XYZ file of C-alpha atoms in Angstrom:
526
model
C -13.468 -20.243 -0.055
C -17.195 -20.222 0.683
C -18.578 -16.889 1.752
C -21.340 -14.382 1.422
C -20.876 -12.180 -1.605
C -19.010 -8.962 -1.074
C -20.674 -5.824 -2.229
C -19.419 -3.405 -4.829
C -16.413 -3.972 -7.061
C -14.483 -1.312 -8.898
C -15.830 -0.298 -12.282
C -12.640 1.532 -13.247
C -10.360 -0.348 -15.677
C -8.001 -2.567 -13.722
C -4.924 -1.297 -15.540
C -5.674 2.285 -14.515
C -6.377 1.216 -10.937
C -3.067 -0.655 -10.817
C -1.201 2.294 -12.321
C -2.722 4.754 -9.876
C -1.941 2.393 -7.024
C 1.664 2.156 -8.192
C 1.930 5.956 -8.408
C 0.495 6.577 -4.948
C 2.390 3.822 -3.198
C 5.709 4.613 -4.865
C 5.362 8.230 -3.770
C 4.779 7.068 -0.219
C 7.641 4.617 -0.388
C 10.017 7.314 -1.570
C 9.097 9.234 1.567
C 9.703 6.117 3.663
C 13.082 5.557 2.026
C 14.101 9.107 2.874
C 13.024 8.459 6.460
C 14.849 5.121 6.508
C 18.078 6.650 5.238
C 17.782 9.508 7.686
C 17.278 7.046 10.514
C 20.260 4.898 9.472
C 22.568 7.884 9.075
C 21.588 9.550 12.354
C 21.348 6.442 14.533
C 24.677 5.094 13.216
C 26.262 8.121 14.837
C 24.332 7.794 18.099
C 24.414 4.030 18.703
C 27.504 1.784 18.754
C 27.761 -1.243 16.415
C 27.594 -3.644 19.374
C 24.240 -2.144 20.451
C 22.867 -2.662 16.951
C 24.162 -6.208 17.146
C 22.297 -6.887 20.405
C 19.017 -5.667 18.935
C 19.561 -7.727 15.781
C 20.081 -10.840 17.927
C 16.743 -10.196 19.616
C 14.824 -9.711 16.389
C 16.498 -12.642 14.640
C 14.957 -14.963 17.241
C 11.689 -13.398 18.404
C 10.843 -11.806 15.042
C 9.535 -15.179 13.900
C 6.454 -14.431 16.009
C 5.411 -11.825 13.434
C 4.923 -14.575 10.875
C 2.870 -16.777 13.193
C 0.853 -13.748 14.287
C -0.253 -13.092 10.706
C -0.623 -16.826 9.906
C -0.915 -15.951 6.218
C -4.439 -14.654 6.847
C -3.808 -11.152 5.525
C -2.882 -12.509 2.087
C -5.682 -15.062 2.353
C -8.189 -12.237 2.856
C -6.721 -10.184 -0.010
C -6.581 -13.136 -2.394
C -10.108 -14.456 -1.658
C -12.612 -13.957 -4.462
C -15.320 -13.203 -1.874
C -15.047 -12.132 1.770
C -18.103 -11.701 3.994
C -18.365 -9.273 6.896
C -18.550 -12.216 9.333
C -15.400 -13.761 7.902
C -13.496 -10.487 8.051
C -14.513 -9.969 11.696
C -13.578 -13.499 12.666
C -10.187 -13.170 10.989
C -9.605 -10.018 13.040
C -10.139 -11.911 16.283
C -7.921 -14.797 15.160
C -4.999 -12.468 14.354
C -5.503 -10.454 17.544
C -5.549 -13.586 19.694
C -2.431 -14.928 17.993
C -0.597 -11.622 18.494
C -1.497 -11.458 22.178
C -0.500 -15.083 22.807
C 2.818 -14.573 21.045
C 3.555 -11.449 23.075
C 3.125 -13.499 26.240
C 5.276 -16.288 24.788
C 8.052 -13.802 23.933
C 8.110 -12.538 27.512
C 8.293 -16.093 28.837
C 11.099 -17.044 26.416
C 13.301 -14.001 27.132
C 15.710 -15.905 29.434
C 16.088 -18.629 26.801
C 17.049 -16.095 24.101
C 19.680 -14.655 26.431
C 20.994 -18.165 27.091
C 21.247 -19.058 23.372
C 23.534 -16.098 22.671
C 25.206 -16.060 26.079
C 24.165 -12.407 26.575
C 22.087 -11.738 29.741
C 21.359 -8.182 28.565
C 19.153 -9.598 25.784
C 16.357 -10.739 28.136
C 14.913 -7.279 28.954
C 15.176 -6.279 25.285
C 13.028 -9.273 24.317
C 10.420 -8.261 26.876
C 10.492 -4.746 25.443
C 9.681 -5.766 21.865
C 6.975 -8.275 22.870
C 4.220 -5.658 22.776
C 4.648 -5.236 19.027
C 3.138 -8.667 18.355
C -0.142 -7.784 20.043
C -0.257 -4.339 18.410
C 0.439 -5.709 14.948
C -2.015 -8.570 15.404
C -4.832 -6.122 16.075
C -4.172 -4.191 12.856
C -3.575 -7.120 10.481
C -7.101 -7.406 9.063
C -7.649 -3.649 9.029
C -4.645 -3.381 6.715
C -5.727 -6.395 4.669
C -9.164 -4.860 4.173
C -7.682 -1.584 2.934
C -5.433 -3.558 0.608
C -8.300 -5.684 -0.678
C -10.303 -2.542 -1.425
C -7.280 -1.134 -3.287
C -7.267 1.899 -0.970
C -3.673 2.671 -1.729
C -3.637 6.281 -0.549
C -4.878 5.387 2.927
C -2.261 2.666 3.423
C 0.475 4.865 2.032
C -0.277 7.655 4.514
C -0.184 5.166 7.385
C 3.023 3.578 6.111
C 4.758 6.954 6.126
C 3.327 8.396 9.330
C 3.986 5.374 11.576
C 7.712 5.034 10.731
C 8.107 8.793 11.149
C 6.809 8.491 14.713
C 9.176 5.569 15.326
C 12.225 7.438 14.047
C 11.504 10.460 16.233
C 11.113 8.236 19.295
C 14.342 6.343 18.488
C 16.371 9.539 18.113
C 15.065 10.927 21.412
C 15.902 7.712 23.292
C 19.311 7.429 21.581
C 20.201 11.012 22.499
C 19.350 10.127 26.093
C 21.926 7.312 25.935
C 19.435 4.471 25.507
C 21.603 2.422 23.133
C 19.760 -0.680 21.953
C 16.652 0.496 23.808
C 16.284 3.247 21.220
C 15.740 0.539 18.614
C 13.251 -1.270 20.858
C 11.345 1.980 21.394
C 11.328 2.593 17.650
C 9.835 -0.834 16.945
C 7.068 -0.467 19.525
C 6.286 3.110 18.466
C 5.839 2.123 14.818
C 3.421 -0.692 15.760
C 1.435 1.521 18.139
C 1.174 4.395 15.663
C 0.103 2.010 12.903
C -2.758 0.652 15.011
C -3.902 4.105 16.106
C -4.026 5.262 12.478
C -5.396 2.222 10.662
C -8.549 1.696 12.755
C -10.238 5.060 12.052
C -9.005 5.080 8.454
C -10.359 1.582 7.868
C -13.797 2.718 8.999
C -14.981 -0.513 10.569
C -14.999 -2.158 13.972
C -15.193 -5.948 14.249
C -18.275 -7.629 15.607
C -18.042 -10.122 18.420
C -16.467 -13.544 17.737
C -18.992 -16.090 16.478
C -19.067 -19.826 15.961
C -19.783 -21.419 12.622
C -18.113 -18.815 10.402
C -16.636 -20.699 7.405
C -12.882 -20.094 7.533
C -11.521 -23.479 6.457
C -10.329 -22.214 3.084
C -8.565 -19.274 4.717
C -6.785 -21.540 7.212
C -5.650 -23.935 4.488
C -4.308 -21.063 2.409
C -2.732 -19.462 5.477
C -1.145 -22.651 6.796
C 0.807 -23.304 3.607
C 1.799 -19.648 3.360
C 2.871 -19.320 6.999
C 4.886 -22.533 6.752
C 6.574 -21.065 3.667
C 7.276 -17.807 5.488
C 8.624 -19.584 8.571
C 11.079 -21.578 6.495
C 12.047 -18.469 4.569
C 12.486 -16.552 7.830
C 14.833 -19.136 9.295
C 16.893 -19.079 6.109
C 16.986 -15.271 5.926
C 18.036 -14.923 9.556
C 20.518 -17.795 9.661
C 23.277 -15.285 8.927
C 22.317 -13.081 11.896
C 22.129 -16.025 14.270
C 25.424 -17.552 13.108
C 27.276 -14.223 13.233
C 25.793 -13.375 16.636
C 26.862 -16.693 18.150
C 30.257 -17.094 16.432
C 31.496 -13.542 15.799
C 29.769 -11.447 18.479
C 27.545 -8.341 18.588
C 30.093 -5.850 17.198
C 30.554 -7.795 13.937
C 26.807 -8.426 13.784
C 26.226 -4.699 14.205
C 28.455 -3.928 11.210
C 26.722 -6.602 9.160
C 23.199 -5.566 10.160
C 23.832 -1.864 9.425
C 24.760 -2.747 5.850
C 21.555 -4.749 5.686
C 19.540 -1.853 7.110
C 21.191 0.593 4.748
C 20.197 -1.332 1.620
C 17.817 -4.224 2.146
C 15.241 -2.415 4.272
C 14.837 0.438 1.750
C 14.758 -2.198 -0.993
C 11.970 -3.974 0.854
C 10.112 -0.675 1.106
C 10.468 -0.143 -2.640
C 9.308 -3.667 -3.505
C 6.438 -3.693 -1.004
C 4.198 -1.327 -3.030
C 4.803 -3.423 -6.137
C 3.453 -6.406 -4.177
C 0.700 -4.323 -2.648
C -0.564 -3.463 -6.119
C 0.392 -6.658 -7.957
C -1.178 -9.241 -5.604
C -4.763 -7.888 -5.628
C -4.572 -7.029 -9.345
C -3.171 -10.418 -10.400
C -5.678 -12.138 -8.118
C -8.448 -10.641 -10.233
C -6.846 -11.949 -13.423
C -6.615 -15.581 -12.310
C -9.111 -16.664 -14.962
C -7.642 -14.594 -17.802
C -4.412 -16.398 -18.626
C -3.181 -14.136 -21.400
C -3.613 -10.917 -19.408
C -2.158 -12.567 -16.299
C 0.994 -13.531 -18.199
C 1.323 -10.099 -19.799
C 1.026 -8.360 -16.429
C 3.626 -10.719 -14.961
C 6.168 -10.074 -17.722
C 5.549 -6.337 -17.651
C 5.982 -6.272 -13.863
C 9.406 -7.916 -14.194
C 10.457 -5.334 -16.795
C 9.314 -2.424 -14.633
C 11.159 -3.696 -11.557
C 14.217 -4.628 -13.596
C 14.689 -1.173 -15.088
C 13.830 0.845 -11.977
C 15.082 -1.053 -8.914
C 17.950 -3.115 -10.340
C 19.946 -0.178 -11.822
C 20.000 1.480 -8.406
C 21.285 -1.750 -6.871
C 24.008 -1.989 -9.514
C 25.133 1.522 -8.584
C 25.139 0.739 -4.848
C 27.110 -2.452 -5.375
C 29.789 -0.651 -7.347
C 29.973 2.447 -5.140
C 29.705 0.788 -1.721
C 32.922 2.274 -0.279
C 32.123 5.976 -0.853
C 28.471 5.393 0.063
C 29.369 3.870 3.440
C 31.894 6.649 4.059
C 29.300 9.369 3.451
C 26.221 7.732 4.979
C 27.626 5.913 8.011
C 31.096 7.361 8.525
C 34.619 5.983 8.253
C 34.137 3.886 11.400
C 31.770 1.639 9.436
C 33.987 0.957 6.394
C 34.125 -2.761 7.215
C 30.497 -2.794 6.055
C 31.344 -1.726 2.478
C 32.038 -5.175 0.932
C 29.024 -6.530 2.810
C 26.916 -3.819 1.175
C 28.201 -4.838 -2.270
C 27.113 -8.436 -1.787
C 23.724 -7.336 -0.465
C 23.258 -5.281 -3.641
C 23.922 -8.399 -5.720
C 21.483 -10.404 -3.595
C 18.854 -7.675 -3.896
C 19.141 -7.487 -7.674
C 18.653 -11.192 -8.317
C 15.934 -11.613 -5.682
C 14.086 -8.688 -7.295
C 14.147 -10.415 -10.671
C 12.589 -13.512 -9.076
C 9.891 -11.556 -7.225
C 7.258 -12.080 -9.903
C 7.358 -15.832 -9.310
C 6.270 -15.292 -5.688
C 3.348 -13.152 -6.865
C 2.281 -15.859 -9.298
C 2.397 -18.555 -6.604
C 0.336 -16.495 -4.136
C -2.261 -15.047 -6.511
C -3.012 -18.452 -8.037
C -3.370 -20.075 -4.615
C -0.296 -22.283 -5.197
C 0.869 -22.138 -1.597
C 1.639 -25.874 -1.488
C 4.160 -25.721 -4.352
C 5.476 -22.463 -2.897
C 6.108 -24.212 0.420
C 8.078 -26.991 -1.241
C 10.087 -24.529 -3.308
C 10.876 -22.494 -0.211
C 12.165 -25.604 1.578
C 14.697 -26.090 -1.197
C 15.828 -22.460 -1.361
C 15.982 -22.166 2.439
C 18.323 -25.133 2.631
C 20.396 -23.625 -0.166
C 20.656 -20.274 1.626
C 21.737 -21.845 4.925
C 24.413 -23.921 3.152
C 25.726 -20.834 1.339
C 25.843 -18.758 4.540
C 27.624 -21.476 6.506
C 30.093 -21.974 3.664
C 31.041 -18.297 3.869
C 31.375 -18.142 7.669
C 35.136 -18.925 7.791
C 35.730 -15.616 5.959
C 33.800 -13.554 8.525
C 30.954 -11.183 7.757
C 32.157 -10.635 4.167
C 32.100 -14.377 3.504
C 28.621 -14.670 5.022
C 27.387 -11.800 2.844
C 28.880 -13.488 -0.231
C 27.006 -16.670 0.628
C 23.845 -14.629 1.118
C 24.299 -13.258 -2.435
C 25.021 -16.586 -4.122
C 21.677 -18.110 -3.105
C 19.339 -15.772 -5.095
C 21.694 -16.010 -8.068
C 21.000 -19.751 -8.083
C 17.357 -19.529 -7.034
C 15.816 -17.128 -9.528
C 15.857 -19.506 -12.546
C 14.751 -22.299 -10.219
C 11.747 -20.212 -9.137
C 10.468 -19.812 -12.705
C 10.955 -23.501 -13.466
C 9.220 -24.564 -10.249
C 6.264 -22.288 -10.981
C 5.924 -23.757 -14.480
C 5.443 -27.225 -12.947
C 2.275 -26.047 -11.166
C 0.657 -23.606 -13.597
C 1.008 -22.328 -17.172
C 3.898 -19.859 -17.080
C 5.590 -17.679 -19.738
C 8.933 -19.290 -18.920
C 10.810 -18.184 -22.023
C 9.708 -14.538 -21.717
C 10.480 -14.325 -18.004
C 13.835 -16.118 -18.255
C 15.028 -14.110 -21.249
C 13.943 -10.876 -19.583
C 15.704 -11.696 -16.330
C 18.845 -12.695 -18.221
C 18.957 -9.354 -20.056
C 18.302 -7.367 -16.915
C 20.929 -9.280 -14.937
C 23.616 -8.917 -17.618
C 23.113 -5.148 -17.923
C 23.157 -4.770 -14.137
C 26.455 -6.654 -13.818
C 28.045 -4.410 -16.458
C 26.665 -1.289 -14.795
C 27.916 -2.330 -11.356
C 31.377 -3.032 -12.769
C 31.411 0.401 -14.405
C 30.432 2.087 -11.127
C 33.180 0.214 -9.278
C 35.690 1.165 -11.949
C 34.808 4.824 -11.529
C 35.472 4.695 -7.782
C 38.822 2.956 -8.373
C 39.837 5.537 -10.968
C 39.048 8.288 -8.449
C 40.447 6.461 -5.415
C 42.433 9.509 -4.316
C 39.444 11.852 -4.673
C 36.722 12.662 -2.151
C 33.883 10.189 -1.629
C 31.548 13.052 -2.560
C 33.116 13.038 -6.040
C 33.285 9.257 -6.388
C 29.534 8.850 -5.839
C 28.329 11.013 -8.788
C 31.049 9.523 -10.999
C 29.794 6.022 -10.199
C 26.192 7.094 -10.827
C 27.152 8.574 -14.208
C 29.016 5.389 -15.173
C 25.956 3.305 -14.278
C 23.714 5.518 -16.411
C 26.100 5.338 -19.377
C 25.960 1.536 -19.401
C 22.160 1.595 -19.533
C 22.204 4.208 -22.309
C 24.587 2.076 -24.349
C 22.440 -1.026 -23.698
C 19.457 0.849 -25.162
C 21.101 0.498 -28.589
C 20.074 -3.178 -28.554
C 16.554 -3.547 -30.081
C 15.194 -5.900 -27.421
C 16.310 -3.512 -24.676
C 14.597 -0.654 -26.509
C 11.407 -2.718 -26.534
C 11.753 -3.263 -22.804
C 12.203 0.454 -22.245
C 9.163 1.135 -24.417
C 7.140 -1.115 -22.107
C 8.502 0.805 -19.132
C 7.565 4.142 -20.715
C 4.063 2.828 -21.378
C 3.623 1.929 -17.718
C 5.047 5.273 -16.536
C 2.722 7.134 -18.910
C -0.240 5.144 -17.601
C 0.767 5.989 -14.031
C 1.085 9.676 -14.946
C -2.247 9.822 -16.772
C -3.966 7.956 -13.942
C -2.557 10.440 -11.450
C -3.882 13.381 -13.545
C -7.276 11.742 -13.814
C -7.487 10.906 -10.147
C -10.171 13.396 -9.212
C -12.314 12.532 -12.232
C -12.037 8.800 -11.662
C -12.545 8.845 -7.902
C -16.288 8.608 -8.197
C -15.920 5.241 -9.914
C -13.447 3.933 -7.354
C -15.869 3.455 -4.487
C -16.290 0.060 -2.977
C -18.411 -1.265 -0.134
C -16.648 -4.513 0.588
C -17.968 -5.863 3.859
C -20.163 -2.820 4.623
C -23.843 -2.076 4.559
C -25.038 -0.191 1.438
C -24.730 3.552 1.795
C -21.582 3.398 3.952
C -18.960 3.365 1.231
C -15.708 5.151 1.808
C -13.315 6.561 -0.695
C -10.495 4.230 -1.592
C -7.189 5.460 -1.148
C -3.225 1.150 0.520
C 1.976 -5.983 3.333
C 4.963 -6.732 4.325
C 7.730 -9.154 4.549
C 7.775 -10.531 8.016
C 10.371 -10.859 10.659
C 13.565 -9.090 11.520
C 14.106 -8.591 7.815
């Protein structure tokens, strides 16, 4: 992408920068997960399943606007080797204009959404969420700039503070009897708070729009990426749309709460990995050996931190739903189990997405996504005759089939450590299946006991499986890699004050106006 050179790059070793970024963002994400769980638990007791179902119908349809609003330009800006001030400003105006236009389009299409689902009450809800597209459009490049500068602390603070505002607003509206409007208010509040916070933290205001700014490379990158995301969005929300039309809002509410309980926190855990991995891997594009090593290590780290938790959730879904949502939501338990399976296998395949994006392989990524989207829709439709549990099972089968396909597809477009990634994913998946079965067995053995007792028993059973697996030499090597990364994160955190002086960057600013660094998102209803 042609551009003026950006000023100032980090002089700190990239590994330490990545480790510090992982430490900061994971801390923030833990706070967000606590907030997310608190929101799910509280709102499940204040809002009926049918009201959740109505809101999910709205977001399943109009949430696609979030993808078009971004147009892949945030990742294009992060991935670019050079980004001039003029280009950054112009990208701001493009995203803002797209967000505003899509907000107007959402308002105009509200009656059509209500007609599709046969629910007149959906139209005002669509109008209510429309403002989020304009608000998010205005903050897209501010966030991308912070991400590009590796200012992880700044983004983490924003990503905790904005959802906190949204949760407070949702609880207030729900207590007042707002029903689905509490969820609309939450969505708008998060977007508004994010914009209010990111502009002063980012430290720059865009100049006026100008002609002749070279953005062709950004548009080409963005077009392939947004097409990929649109296809992926349709596939990911096919279950919501099918359930909403065929089974109604109450069943969709039960299904969507299980999704919110697990997949949204999972997304929040994986987001900081992407936030750190994409800019770091982008800088290693020309160093094949280091790129491959980082990719393999990233899979190991995710596989031994995120996947064990998913194995536990899948095995202990019944007591978890009982404690977190209440007995009225027990129909969601088997759905939660299948979402845990889907989350585990999609997590193992996550590194392939990073490799596609950071190497600019958005064309191959688009074609791969077409295949997996079709596969997901077929699996979901195949499960529909068995209700929400059958749909969730179909949702889980797709990533099980897609993760080896992702590695193979990537290898067709770029040199890829296929054997290392496939063997690693196979080990991680096998241990997770055994751990999930052990957790489930513990809950069955204690079926007559309290859910509060079943949960720690399932957690202990999960841990025992991983301890036993550590006897195997290759698993011990994996764990050694994990310990190395954790130690690097810890040492980077201790050295934060000392290293801060070397972390300054002046990307897109005049000399002398540097700011201290400190930190994107899967789009749509999901």
